[in-house]
mmCIF file of C-alpha atoms in Angstrom:
data_model
loop_
_atom_site.group_PDB
_atom_site.id
_atom_site.type_symbol
_atom_site.label_atom_id
_atom_site.label_comp_id
_atom_site.label_asym_id
_atom_site.label_seq_id
_atom_site.Cartn_x
_atom_site.Cartn_y
_atom_site.Cartn_z
ATOM 1 C CA MET A 1 -93.742 -37.419 -33.652
ATOM 2 C CA PRO A 2 -93.516 -34.543 -31.299
ATOM 3 C CA LYS A 3 -96.074 -31.832 -31.894
ATOM 4 C CA ILE A 4 -94.738 -28.652 -33.319
ATOM 5 C CA VAL A 5 -96.159 -25.701 -31.487
ATOM 6 C CA ASP A 6 -97.706 -23.040 -33.793
ATOM 7 C CA VAL A 7 -97.065 -19.707 -32.040
ATOM 8 C CA ASP A 8 -97.139 -17.077 -34.648
ATOM 9 C CA ASP A 9 -99.542 -15.050 -32.475
ATOM 10 C CA ILE A 10 -99.986 -15.428 -28.854
ATOM 11 C CA TYR A 11 -101.221 -13.264 -26.050
ATOM 12 C CA ILE A 12 -100.003 -13.654 -22.481
ATOM 13 C CA THR A 13 -102.876 -14.330 -20.053
ATOM 14 C CA GLU A 14 -101.033 -14.712 -16.848
ATOM 15 C CA TYR A 15 -97.568 -14.129 -15.348
ATOM 16 C CA ASP A 16 -96.916 -17.226 -13.147
ATOM 17 C CA THR A 17 -93.614 -16.822 -11.491
ATOM 18 C CA LEU A 18 -90.208 -15.090 -11.829
ATOM 19 C CA GLU A 19 -87.433 -17.334 -10.551
ATOM 20 C CA GLY A 20 -83.801 -16.421 -9.789
ATOM 21 C CA TYR A 21 -80.895 -18.762 -9.861
ATOM 22 C CA ASN A 22 -77.205 -18.482 -9.221
ATOM 23 C CA GLY A 23 -76.056 -21.412 -11.280
ATOM 24 C CA THR A 24 -78.022 -24.318 -9.818
ATOM 25 C CA GLU A 25 -78.638 -22.543 -6.568
ATOM 26 C CA HIS A 26 -82.204 -21.376 -6.241
ATOM 27 C CA LEU A 27 -82.321 -17.724 -4.946
ATOM 28 C CA PHE A 28 -85.925 -16.760 -5.025
ATOM 29 C CA THR A 29 -89.333 -17.291 -6.657
ATOM 30 C CA LEU A 30 -91.716 -14.429 -7.034
ATOM 31 C CA ASP A 31 -95.129 -15.987 -7.302
ATOM 32 C CA GLU A 32 -97.217 -12.936 -6.374
ATOM 33 C CA LEU A 33 -96.068 -10.744 -9.302
ATOM 34 C CA GLN A 34 -98.152 -7.603 -9.748
ATOM 35 C CA ASN A 35 -96.386 -6.591 -12.951
ATOM 36 C CA VAL A 36 -93.291 -7.371 -15.013
ATOM 37 C CA LYS A 37 -91.925 -5.437 -17.908
ATOM 38 C CA ILE A 38 -89.106 -6.429 -20.234
ATOM 39 C CA SER A 39 -87.936 -3.254 -21.950
ATOM 40 C CA ASN A 40 -86.005 -3.583 -25.152
ATOM 41 C CA SER A 41 -84.135 -0.773 -26.885
ATOM 42 C CA GLU A 42 -81.548 0.015 -29.487
ATOM 43 C CA ASP A 43 -80.199 3.155 -30.929
ATOM 44 C CA ALA A 44 -80.336 3.669 -34.624
ATOM 45 C CA SER A 45 -78.731 6.477 -36.623
ATOM 46 C CA ASP A 46 -79.196 7.131 -40.255
ATOM 47 C CA VAL A 47 -76.544 6.534 -42.838
ATOM 48 C CA LYS A 48 -77.069 9.432 -45.286
ATOM 49 C CA GLY A 49 -75.967 10.087 -48.859
ATOM 50 C CA LYS A 50 -76.492 12.815 -51.318
ATOM 51 C CA LYS A 51 -78.814 15.614 -50.284
ATOM 52 C CA GLY A 52 -79.341 13.771 -47.012
ATOM 53 C CA ARG A 53 -81.118 10.863 -48.479
ATOM 54 C CA ARG A 54 -81.109 7.785 -46.183
ATOM 55 C CA LEU A 55 -79.014 5.011 -47.508
ATOM 56 C CA GLY A 56 -79.257 2.851 -44.463
ATOM 57 C CA ARG A 57 -79.354 2.803 -40.700
ATOM 58 C CA LEU A 58 -76.560 2.176 -38.258
ATOM 59 C CA LYS A 59 -77.814 0.183 -35.304
ATOM 60 C CA GLN A 60 -76.069 -0.163 -31.939
ATOM 61 C CA ASN A 61 -76.472 0.026 -28.153
ATOM 62 C CA LYS A 62 -79.040 -2.763 -27.891
ATOM 63 C CA SER A 63 -80.148 -3.137 -24.326
ATOM 64 C CA VAL A 64 -82.755 -4.939 -22.218
ATOM 65 C CA THR A 65 -83.962 -4.274 -18.758
ATOM 66 C CA ILE A 66 -86.429 -6.208 -16.798
ATOM 67 C CA SER A 67 -88.512 -4.533 -14.052
ATOM 68 C CA GLY A 68 -91.488 -5.309 -11.997
ATOM 69 C CA THR A 69 -93.284 -5.456 -8.695
ATOM 70 C CA SER A 70 -93.804 -8.277 -6.309
ATOM 71 C CA GLY A 71 -96.913 -8.050 -4.062
ATOM 72 C CA ILE A 72 -94.962 -9.605 -1.194
ATOM 73 C CA ILE A 73 -91.459 -8.970 0.076
ATOM 74 C CA SER A 74 -88.988 -11.637 -1.181
ATOM 75 C CA GLY A 75 -86.146 -12.398 1.095
ATOM 76 C CA GLY A 76 -84.062 -13.945 -1.644
ATOM 77 C CA LEU A 77 -84.553 -10.907 -4.013
ATOM 78 C CA LEU A 78 -83.845 -8.553 -1.139
ATOM 79 C CA ALA A 79 -80.585 -10.307 -0.474
ATOM 80 C CA LEU A 80 -79.628 -10.120 -4.146
ATOM 81 C CA GLN A 81 -80.455 -6.429 -4.280
ATOM 82 C CA VAL A 82 -78.286 -5.553 -1.290
ATOM 83 C CA GLY A 83 -75.531 -7.987 -2.169
ATOM 84 C CA SER A 84 -75.500 -9.951 1.090
ATOM 85 C CA ASP A 85 -76.883 -13.252 2.369
ATOM 86 C CA PHE A 86 -79.297 -14.016 5.162
ATOM 87 C CA THR A 87 -77.809 -15.492 8.295
ATOM 88 C CA THR A 88 -79.775 -17.229 11.015
ATOM 89 C CA SER A 89 -79.082 -16.256 14.579
ATOM 90 C CA ASP A 90 -80.288 -17.431 17.936
ATOM 91 C CA THR A 91 -79.258 -14.164 19.469
ATOM 92 C CA ALA A 92 -80.277 -11.531 16.936
ATOM 93 C CA PRO A 93 -80.745 -8.243 18.842
ATOM 94 C CA ILE A 94 -83.888 -6.273 18.309
ATOM 95 C CA LYS A 95 -85.079 -3.089 19.979
ATOM 96 C CA TYR A 96 -88.080 -3.440 22.091
ATOM 97 C CA SER A 97 -90.202 -0.829 23.877
ATOM 98 C CA GLU A 98 -92.806 -1.502 26.545
ATOM 99 C CA ASP A 99 -94.828 0.152 29.252
ATOM 100 C CA VAL A 100 -94.642 -1.634 32.644
ATOM 101 C CA THR A 101 -96.416 -0.804 35.870
ATOM 102 C CA ILE A 102 -94.634 -0.245 39.177
ATOM 103 C CA THR A 103 -95.947 -2.401 42.046
ATOM 104 C CA GLY A 104 -94.109 -2.231 45.376
ATOM 105 C CA ASN A 105 -91.208 -0.144 44.033
ATOM 106 C CA THR A 106 -90.578 -2.723 41.315
ATOM 107 C CA ALA A 107 -91.685 -3.580 37.772
ATOM 108 C CA VAL A 108 -90.945 -6.615 35.729
ATOM 109 C CA ILE A 109 -90.136 -6.368 31.995
ATOM 110 C CA SER A 110 -91.247 -9.100 29.541
ATOM 111 C CA TYR A 111 -87.910 -10.155 28.099
ATOM 112 C CA ALA A 112 -84.263 -10.271 29.242
ATOM 113 C CA ALA A 113 -82.475 -7.094 28.181
ATOM 114 C CA VAL A 114 -79.092 -7.335 26.645
ATOM 115 C CA GLY A 115 -76.416 -4.572 26.505
ATOM 116 C CA THR A 116 -73.485 -3.321 28.497
ATOM 117 C CA THR A 117 -73.533 -4.886 31.959
ATOM 118 C CA GLY A 118 -75.173 -2.430 34.275
ATOM 119 C CA ASN A 119 -76.592 -0.436 31.355
ATOM 120 C CA GLU A 120 -78.976 -2.970 29.783
ATOM 121 C CA ILE A 121 -82.055 -0.704 30.197
ATOM 122 C CA ALA A 122 -80.095 2.587 30.526
ATOM 123 C CA LYS A 123 -83.029 4.862 30.933
ATOM 124 C CA ALA A 124 -86.611 4.635 32.217
ATOM 125 C CA TYR A 125 -89.288 7.201 31.559
ATOM 126 C CA ILE A 126 -91.848 7.730 34.235
ATOM 127 C CA LYS A 127 -95.162 8.809 32.597
ATOM 128 C CA ASP A 128 -98.551 10.054 33.786
ATOM 129 C CA GLU A 129 -101.878 8.715 32.750
ATOM 130 C CA ASN A 130 -101.878 10.797 29.554
ATOM 131 C CA SER A 131 -98.469 9.292 28.578
ATOM 132 C CA PHE A 132 -96.791 12.599 29.259
ATOM 133 C CA GLU A 133 -93.177 12.124 30.332
ATOM 134 C CA LEU A 134 -92.677 13.262 33.894
ATOM 135 C CA GLU A 135 -89.305 11.999 34.840
ATOM 136 C CA LEU A 136 -86.208 10.453 33.350
ATOM 137 C CA LEU A 137 -84.378 7.822 35.439
ATOM 138 C CA THR A 138 -80.935 6.345 34.865
ATOM 139 C CA GLN A 139 -79.909 2.764 35.640
ATOM 140 C CA ASP A 140 -77.326 2.357 38.378
ATOM 141 C CA ALA A 141 -75.903 -0.109 40.815
ATOM 142 C CA THR A 142 -78.174 1.162 43.635
ATOM 143 C CA VAL A 143 -81.461 2.880 43.818
ATOM 144 C CA SER A 144 -81.585 6.558 44.831
ATOM 145 C CA GLU A 145 -83.355 9.708 43.566
ATOM 146 C CA GLY A 146 -83.439 9.561 39.771
ATOM 147 C CA LYS A 147 -81.751 6.111 39.804
ATOM 148 C CA PHE A 148 -83.086 2.552 39.378
ATOM 149 C CA THR A 149 -81.560 -0.944 39.186
ATOM 150 C CA TYR A 150 -82.105 -3.870 36.868
ATOM 151 C CA THR A 151 -81.721 -7.505 37.961
ATOM 152 C CA PRO A 152 -81.270 -9.682 34.892
ATOM 153 C CA ASP A 153 -82.185 -13.024 36.554
ATOM 154 C CA THR A 154 -85.744 -11.761 37.428
ATOM 155 C CA LYS A 155 -85.943 -9.049 34.679
ATOM 156 C CA THR A 156 -86.905 -6.708 37.460
ATOM 157 C CA LEU A 157 -86.533 -2.970 37.686
ATOM 158 C CA THR A 158 -86.377 -1.607 41.247
ATOM 159 C CA PHE A 159 -87.025 2.020 42.073
ATOM 160 C CA ASN A 160 -86.262 4.333 44.898
ATOM 161 C CA GLU A 161 -88.275 3.309 48.062
ATOM 162 C CA GLY A 162 -91.625 5.112 48.082
ATOM 163 C CA ALA A 163 -90.839 7.380 45.127
ATOM 164 C CA TYR A 164 -93.599 6.143 42.944
ATOM 165 C CA ALA A 165 -97.098 5.022 43.758
ATOM 166 C CA ASP A 166 -98.303 1.570 42.738
ATOM 167 C CA GLY A 167 -99.774 1.732 39.269
ATOM 168 C CA THR A 168 -97.319 4.293 37.965
ATOM 169 C CA VAL A 169 -96.451 3.558 34.377
ATOM 170 C CA VAL A 170 -92.823 3.439 33.304
ATOM 171 C CA THR A 171 -91.669 3.117 29.693
ATOM 172 C CA VAL A 172 -88.471 1.378 28.781
ATOM 173 C CA HIS A 173 -86.583 0.765 25.533
ATOM 174 C CA TYR A 174 -84.092 -2.017 25.415
ATOM 175 C CA PHE A 175 -82.545 -4.726 23.242
ATOM 176 C CA ARG A 176 -83.676 -8.364 23.502
ATOM 177 C CA SER A 177 -82.316 -11.369 21.749
ATOM 178 C CA VAL A 178 -84.511 -13.242 19.378
ATOM 179 C CA LYS A 179 -84.142 -16.241 16.995
ATOM 180 C CA GLY A 180 -84.308 -15.002 13.500
ATOM 181 C CA ALA A 181 -83.034 -14.573 9.922
ATOM 182 C CA VAL A 182 -80.974 -11.456 9.537
ATOM 183 C CA LEU A 183 -79.999 -9.602 6.360
ATOM 184 C CA GLU A 184 -77.628 -6.611 6.585
ATOM 185 C CA ASN A 185 -77.369 -3.999 3.844
ATOM 186 C CA ASN A 186 -73.613 -3.378 4.060
ATOM 187 C CA SER A 187 -72.248 -0.177 2.499
ATOM 188 C CA GLU A 188 -69.270 -2.108 1.006
ATOM 189 C CA LYS A 189 -71.338 -4.824 -0.664
ATOM 190 C CA PHE A 190 -73.339 -4.252 -3.854
ATOM 191 C CA SER A 191 -76.160 -5.797 -5.800
ATOM 192 C CA GLY A 192 -75.634 -9.099 -7.547
ATOM 193 C CA LYS A 193 -76.423 -10.938 -10.694
ATOM 194 C CA CYS A 194 -78.506 -14.061 -11.386
ATOM 195 C CA THR A 195 -80.217 -16.030 -14.122
ATOM 196 C CA LEU A 196 -83.959 -15.216 -14.339
ATOM 197 C CA TYR A 197 -86.795 -17.417 -15.649
ATOM 198 C CA LEU A 198 -90.085 -15.776 -16.241
ATOM 199 C CA ASN A 199 -92.879 -18.280 -16.508
ATOM 200 C CA ALA A 200 -96.126 -17.177 -18.052
ATOM 201 C CA ARG A 201 -99.233 -18.626 -19.662
ATOM 202 C CA GLY A 202 -100.512 -17.536 -23.117
ATOM 203 C CA GLU A 203 -103.166 -18.427 -25.671
ATOM 204 C CA ASP A 204 -102.973 -18.618 -29.429
ATOM 205 C CA THR A 205 -105.700 -17.247 -31.607
ATOM 206 C CA CYS A 206 -107.500 -20.618 -31.385
ATOM 207 C CA GLY A 207 -107.715 -20.390 -27.608
ATOM 208 C CA THR A 208 -105.170 -23.119 -26.998
ATOM 209 C CA VAL A 209 -103.250 -22.540 -23.825
ATOM 210 C CA HIS A 210 -99.421 -22.554 -24.156
ATOM 211 C CA LEU A 211 -96.775 -22.026 -21.513
ATOM 212 C CA VAL A 212 -94.068 -19.416 -22.100
ATOM 213 C CA GLN A 213 -90.684 -19.223 -20.446
ATOM 214 C CA ILE A 214 -88.401 -16.256 -20.963
ATOM 215 C CA GLU A 215 -84.794 -16.893 -19.855
ATOM 216 C CA ILE A 216 -82.552 -13.991 -19.039
ATOM 217 C CA PRO A 217 -79.090 -15.567 -18.783
ATOM 218 C CA VAL A 218 -77.446 -12.780 -16.800
ATOM 219 C CA ALA A 219 -79.660 -10.193 -15.038
ATOM 220 C CA ASP A 220 -77.646 -7.701 -13.198
ATOM 221 C CA PHE A 221 -79.872 -6.298 -10.445
ATOM 222 C CA SER A 222 -79.955 -2.763 -9.414
ATOM 223 C CA GLY A 223 -79.414 -1.847 -5.756
ATOM 224 C CA SER A 224 -81.803 1.165 -6.103
ATOM 225 C CA PHE A 225 -85.221 0.188 -4.945
ATOM 226 C CA ASP A 226 -87.933 1.507 -2.547
ATOM 227 C CA LEU A 227 -89.567 -0.350 0.259
ATOM 228 C CA GLU A 228 -92.346 2.088 0.849
ATOM 229 C CA MET A 229 -94.344 1.801 4.040
ATOM 230 C CA SER A 230 -97.476 3.745 4.003
ATOM 231 C CA ASP A 231 -101.195 3.294 4.408
ATOM 232 C CA SER A 232 -100.998 1.215 1.190
ATOM 233 C CA GLN A 233 -99.703 -2.259 0.667
ATOM 234 C CA THR A 234 -95.849 -2.531 0.860
ATOM 235 C CA THR A 235 -94.626 -3.955 -2.431
ATOM 236 C CA HIS A 236 -91.233 -5.156 -3.537
ATOM 237 C CA PRO A 237 -90.019 -3.427 -6.780
ATOM 238 C CA PHE A 238 -86.978 -4.577 -8.715
ATOM 239 C CA GLU A 239 -85.099 -3.742 -11.790
ATOM 240 C CA ALA A 240 -82.288 -5.546 -13.575
ATOM 241 C CA THR A 241 -80.302 -5.097 -16.696
ATOM 242 C CA SER A 242 -79.631 -8.083 -18.954
ATOM 243 C CA LEU A 243 -75.998 -8.570 -19.853
ATOM 244 C CA ALA A 244 -74.902 -10.237 -22.940
ATOM 245 C CA GLY A 245 -71.444 -10.870 -21.454
ATOM 246 C CA SER A 246 -68.509 -12.146 -23.339
ATOM 247 C CA CYS A 247 -68.907 -15.792 -22.360
ATOM 248 C CA ARG A 248 -69.411 -18.083 -25.469
ATOM 249 C CA LYS A 249 -72.108 -20.021 -23.634
ATOM 250 C CA LEU A 250 -74.256 -17.003 -23.580
ATOM 251 C CA ASN A 251 -74.170 -16.585 -27.269
ATOM 252 C CA GLY A 252 -74.563 -12.855 -26.932
ATOM 253 C CA ASN A 253 -78.257 -13.346 -25.905
ATOM 254 C CA TYR A 254 -80.116 -10.918 -23.745
ATOM 255 C CA TRP A 255 -83.079 -13.287 -23.460
ATOM 256 C CA LYS A 256 -84.488 -16.460 -24.885
ATOM 257 C CA TYR A 257 -88.276 -16.828 -25.406
ATOM 258 C CA THR A 258 -89.619 -20.462 -25.482
ATOM 259 C CA VAL A 259 -93.217 -21.291 -26.092
ATOM 260 C CA PHE A 260 -94.294 -24.885 -25.331
ATOM 261 C CA ASP A 261 -97.385 -26.926 -24.801
ATOM 262 C CA ILE A 262 -98.579 -27.988 -21.408
ATOM 263 C CA ASP A 263 -98.535 -31.650 -22.287
ATOM 264 C CA MET B 1 -70.693 11.292 19.891
ATOM 265 C CA SER B 2 -73.201 12.202 22.506
ATOM 266 C CA MET B 3 -72.689 13.675 26.083
ATOM 267 C CA SER B 4 -73.350 11.511 29.072
ATOM 268 C CA VAL B 5 -72.841 11.773 32.795
ATOM 269 C CA CYS B 6 -70.293 9.459 34.409
ATOM 270 C CA ARG B 7 -72.159 7.169 36.836
ATOM 271 C CA ILE B 8 -69.215 7.190 39.207
ATOM 272 C CA CYS B 9 -67.788 10.714 39.346
ATOM 273 C CA GLY B 10 -70.649 12.636 37.793
ATOM 274 C CA LYS B 11 -68.420 14.276 35.151
ATOM 275 C CA LYS B 12 -69.840 14.950 31.652
ATOM 276 C CA TYR B 13 -68.107 13.019 29.000
ATOM 277 C CA LYS B 14 -68.439 12.052 25.367
ATOM 278 C CA SER B 15 -70.019 8.618 25.102
ATOM 279 C CA CYS B 16 -70.376 6.369 22.076
ATOM 280 C CA SER B 17 -73.751 6.592 20.479
ATOM 281 C CA THR B 18 -73.650 3.137 18.787
ATOM 282 C CA PRO B 19 -75.640 0.554 20.651
ATOM 283 C CA ASN B 20 -74.103 -2.348 22.394
ATOM 284 C CA THR B 21 -76.251 -5.351 21.740
ATOM 285 C CA THR B 22 -74.179 -7.907 23.622
ATOM 286 C CA ASN B 23 -73.735 -8.474 27.405
ATOM 287 C CA THR B 24 -70.143 -7.383 27.355
ATOM 288 C CA PHE B 25 -69.101 -4.415 29.433
ATOM 289 C CA ARG B 26 -68.309 -1.327 27.426
ATOM 290 C CA TRP B 27 -67.037 1.326 29.884
ATOM 291 C CA ARG B 28 -67.732 4.180 27.644
ATOM 292 C CA ASP B 29 -71.468 3.520 27.977
ATOM 293 C CA VAL B 30 -71.468 4.263 31.596
ATOM 294 C CA ALA B 31 -68.282 6.024 32.696
ATOM 295 C CA CYS B 32 -65.859 8.773 31.676
ATOM 296 C CA SER B 33 -62.774 6.595 32.092
ATOM 297 C CA VAL B 34 -61.574 3.088 32.338
ATOM 298 C CA GLU B 35 -61.055 3.494 36.055
ATOM 299 C CA CYS B 36 -64.593 4.815 36.719
ATOM 300 C CA GLY B 37 -65.825 2.008 34.413
ATOM 301 C CA GLU B 38 -64.050 -0.638 36.491
ATOM 302 C CA LYS B 39 -65.592 0.893 39.663
ATOM 303 C CA TYR B 40 -69.052 0.916 38.156
ATOM 304 C CA LEU B 41 -68.782 -2.720 36.975
ATOM 305 C CA TYR B 42 -67.628 -3.700 40.413
ATOM 306 C CA ASN B 43 -70.573 -1.867 42.033
ATOM 307 C CA ILE B 44 -73.003 -3.653 39.591
ATOM 308 C CA GLN B 45 -71.450 -7.036 40.240
ATOM 309 C CA VAL B 46 -71.709 -6.503 43.997
ATOM 310 C CA SER B 47 -75.300 -5.234 43.737
ATOM 311 C CA ARG B 48 -76.230 -8.390 41.705
ATOM 312 C CA GLY B 49 -74.453 -10.722 44.134
ATOM 313 C CA LEU B 50 -72.027 -11.820 41.575
ATOM 314 C CA ILE B 51 -69.024 -11.024 43.701
ATOM 315 C CA LYS B 52 -68.569 -10.230 47.360
ATOM 316 C CA PRO B 53 -67.672 -6.789 48.311
ATOM 317 C CA GLU B 54 -63.989 -6.337 49.176
ATOM 318 C CA PRO B 55 -63.467 -5.471 52.915
ATOM 319 C CA VAL B 56 -62.326 -1.945 53.291
ATOM 320 C CA ALA B 57 -59.015 -1.838 55.007
ATOM 321 C CA GLU B 58 -58.883 0.378 58.102
ATOM 322 C CA VAL B 59 -55.890 2.688 57.897
ATOM 323 C CA THR B 60 -54.981 3.736 61.414
ATOM 324 C CA GLU B 61 -53.171 6.943 62.187
ATOM 325 C CA THR B 62 -50.210 4.885 63.505
ATOM 326 C CA ALA B 63 -49.921 3.036 60.222
ATOM 327 C CA LYS B 64 -50.057 6.308 58.278
ATOM 328 C CA VAL B 65 -47.186 7.792 60.333
ATOM 329 C CA GLN B 66 -45.100 4.575 60.053
ATOM 330 C CA THR B 67 -45.545 4.506 56.222
ATOM 331 C CA THR B 68 -44.538 8.159 55.903
ATOM 332 C CA GLU B 69 -41.503 7.686 58.145
ATOM 333 C CA SER B 70 -40.272 4.585 56.384
ATOM 334 C CA LYS B 71 -40.569 6.438 53.057
ATOM 335 C CA ARG B 72 -38.515 9.316 54.482
ATOM 336 C CA THR B 73 -35.934 6.891 55.948
ATOM 337 C CA LYS B 74 -35.561 5.237 52.556
ATOM 338 C CA ALA B 75 -35.225 8.528 50.842
ATOM 339 C CA SER B 76 -32.579 9.881 53.196
ATOM 340 C CA LYS B 77 -30.669 6.555 52.941
ATOM 341 C CA ALA B 78 -30.670 6.792 49.197
ATOM 342 C CA LYS B 79 -29.622 10.465 49.272
ATOM 343 C CA ALA B 80 -26.684 9.598 51.610
ATOM 344 C CA GLN B 81 -25.586 6.841 49.256
ATOM 345 C CA ILE B 82 -25.559 9.221 46.310
ATOM 346 C CA THR B 83 -23.545 11.827 48.337
ATOM 347 C CA GLU B 84 -20.973 9.238 49.402
#
């Protein structure tokens, strides 16, 4: 005989994970949840009779939103919030800045610069020992006053003969190619929907540990969220609205709460 | 749009402010026109040893005179045909 779980009263002791799926496709798992809130609401208006006495209540506009904060940035959640997918690239361009030192009229940068041929570096900033900008140089085909060249094969910048002493610092800002995963927040794409499963642990009044899973069949994520970078930890907030939908399979449910034993 | 200085003729022009993150040549990043862009790309390719510089043809005074005369001759012949 299967044991029937007695769960009249239970208190949640721990949020384990929040998982997002698109059908059978796993989108993300938030396993460092700082907080989660399922807000439920409905509007009710009184049905009144003689002398304003209440005869009943008219209830409507029931809604559910789920919101929370992940302690770490989730790529899958981010992709859902901006409505795009990650792509992997061997040649993803990133902007890179570095200070290099001139020796013998030349300086070598760390990575191959990409960009319009003959304009890969574009500008070079000669600086003094206090990082104060002294001179702005432009990339060109030949060196001359105010001009420098770049040789891609050797990643070498060449400066006008004798213009700068050895040890002079030059700052350059350029694009270099990296291998990475890229997500774009396109203005024509919008946040998506998924099925959410919130897994938690709870205890009943006798101290017996139970597992709880709250399923939100259709969670429509908001594209409004802040990635705040400050002197504090950067967290990943999210908010979604549960949709009842008109699909019969959803049965008009905003969420389903299941309590079960570990065994 | 930002203002830049053409690296061939030195003229100020409106350049594109969006970054080019590929190694394709986009003339508006460096020059005021396609023609100046072509010259700049040529200069870059020569300086990097990707192509050999084209020999500059020496135009002699005799050749200049001959060219001018032949043009004049052709023009007068054509004029004569129209008159006839």
